[in-house]
Coordinates of C-alpha atoms in Angstrom, one line a residue:
M28 CA 107.6 122.9 72.9
H29 CA 107.4 120.9 69.7
E30 CA 105.0 123.5 68.1
M31 CA 108.1 125.6 67.4
S32 CA 109.7 122.8 65.3
V33 CA 106.4 122.3 63.5
A34 CA 106.1 126.1 62.8
L35 CA 109.7 126.2 61.6
A36 CA 109.1 123.3 59.2
V37 CA 105.9 125.0 57.8
V38 CA 107.8 128.2 57.2
D39 CA 110.7 126.3 55.5
Q40 CA 108.3 124.4 53.2
V41 CA 106.3 127.5 52.3
A42 CA 109.5 129.6 51.7
E43 CA 110.9 126.8 49.5
A44 CA 107.7 126.7 47.5
A45 CA 107.8 130.5 47.1
T46 CA 111.4 130.3 45.9
R47 CA 110.5 127.7 43.3
A48 CA 107.6 130.0 42.1
G49 CA 110.2 132.6 41.5
D50 CA 108.4 135.9 41.8
V51 CA 106.7 135.8 45.2
T52 CA 106.9 139.1 47.0
A53 CA 104.9 138.2 50.2
V54 CA 103.0 135.4 51.8
R55 CA 99.7 136.4 53.1
S56 CA 98.3 133.3 54.8
V57 CA 98.9 129.6 55.3
R58 CA 96.1 127.1 56.0
L59 CA 96.9 124.0 57.9
Q60 CA 94.8 120.9 58.8
V61 CA 95.6 119.8 62.4
G62 CA 94.3 116.5 63.5
E63 CA 92.7 116.3 67.0
L64 CA 95.2 113.4 67.8
A65 CA 98.3 115.1 66.3
G66 CA 99.4 116.4 69.7
V67 CA 99.6 120.0 68.5
V68 CA 98.1 122.9 70.4
P69 CA 96.7 125.3 67.8
D70 CA 97.2 128.4 69.9
S71 CA 100.8 127.5 70.7
L72 CA 101.4 126.7 67.1
A73 CA 100.0 130.2 66.1
F74 CA 102.3 131.9 68.6
C75 CA 105.4 129.9 67.3
F76 CA 104.4 130.5 63.7
E77 CA 104.5 134.3 64.2
L78 CA 108.0 134.0 65.8
A79 CA 109.2 131.7 63.0
C80 CA 108.0 134.0 60.3
A81 CA 110.0 137.0 61.6
G82 CA 112.5 138.3 59.1
T83 CA 111.3 135.9 56.3
L84 CA 109.0 136.2 53.3
L85 CA 106.2 135.0 55.6
E86 CA 106.5 137.9 58.1
G87 CA 103.0 139.1 58.9
A88 CA 101.3 136.0 57.3
E89 CA 98.2 134.7 58.9
L90 CA 98.1 131.1 60.1
V91 CA 94.7 129.5 59.7
T92 CA 94.2 126.1 61.4
E93 CA 91.4 123.7 60.7
E94 CA 90.9 121.0 63.3
V95 CA 90.3 117.5 62.0
P96 CA 88.3 115.4 64.5
G97 CA 89.6 111.9 65.3
R98 CA 87.5 109.1 63.8
A99 CA 87.8 105.3 64.0
R100 CA 86.2 102.2 62.5
C101 CA 85.8 98.9 64.1
T102 CA 87.2 96.1 62.0
P103 CA 84.8 93.4 63.2
C104 CA 81.5 95.3 62.9
A105 CA 82.4 98.4 60.6
H106 CA 80.9 100.9 63.1
E107 CA 82.5 104.3 62.9
W108 CA 82.7 106.9 65.7
A109 CA 84.4 110.1 66.9
V110 CA 87.2 109.0 69.2
G111 CA 87.4 112.2 71.2
M112 CA 90.2 113.2 73.6
P113 CA 91.4 111.2 75.3
P114 CA 90.8 108.8 72.4
R115 CA 88.3 106.0 72.8
L116 CA 89.6 103.2 70.6
T117 CA 87.3 100.5 71.8
C118 CA 84.2 100.2 69.6
P119 CA 81.2 101.7 71.4
E120 CA 78.9 99.4 69.4
C121 CA 80.4 95.9 69.9
G122 CA 83.2 96.5 72.4
G123 CA 85.8 95.3 69.8
T124 CA 89.4 96.4 70.1
G125 CA 90.3 95.9 66.5
T126 CA 90.1 99.5 65.2
D127 CA 91.4 101.5 62.3
L128 CA 92.1 105.2 62.9
L129 CA 90.5 107.0 59.9
A130 CA 91.3 110.6 60.7
G131 CA 92.7 112.8 63.4
R132 CA 96.5 112.6 62.9
E133 CA 96.7 115.1 60.1
L134 CA 99.3 117.9 60.1
Q135 CA 99.5 119.2 56.6
I136 CA 99.6 122.4 54.7
V137 CA 96.4 122.7 52.7
D138 CA 97.1 125.9 50.8
V139 CA 99.1 129.2 50.8
Y140 CA 98.1 132.6 49.6
W141 CA 100.9 134.8 48.4
E142 CA 101.5 137.9 46.2
D143 CA 103.8 137.8 43.2
S144 CA 105.4 140.5 41.2
G145 CA 103.0 139.9 38.2
P146 CA 101.0 142.8 36.7
T147 CA 97.8 142.2 38.7
H148 CA 99.4 142.0 42.2
A149 CA 96.6 139.7 43.2
P150 CA 97.1 137.0 45.8
T151 CA 97.9 133.6 44.4
R152 CA 96.6 130.4 45.9
E153 CA 99.4 127.8 45.8
P154 CA 98.8 124.2 47.1
I155 CA 101.9 122.6 48.5
S156 CA 102.6 118.9 48.2
E157 CA 102.8 116.9 51.4
E158 CA 106.0 115.2 50.1
R159 CA 109.3 116.7 50.9

């Protein structure tokens, strides 16, 4: 199940960002964009995320996933369409096979909410770069 490796990578990236921030006491939630074509099952990812968080700064954190629908554009006629699952990559308008996939392969951390040891103890929203 590759969802476990994805969950472990998310936990590692968030923990690394929390360490860089220096005063994080707990991570409350992590929001991910998951493309329809990314090959990730959100329910399986949520289960694996809970296991991967055990014993870390993220223990008890909520995983919020946002599905990004697959979209394509026909190179010859510029028509755009939802590709669906299984993906339809032939243009429904002109039948062309030259297509550009515009969206649907995303798998990225959008933001993280955590608490720090500052005086207000309010959750902090921290975006995490896609680069590693």
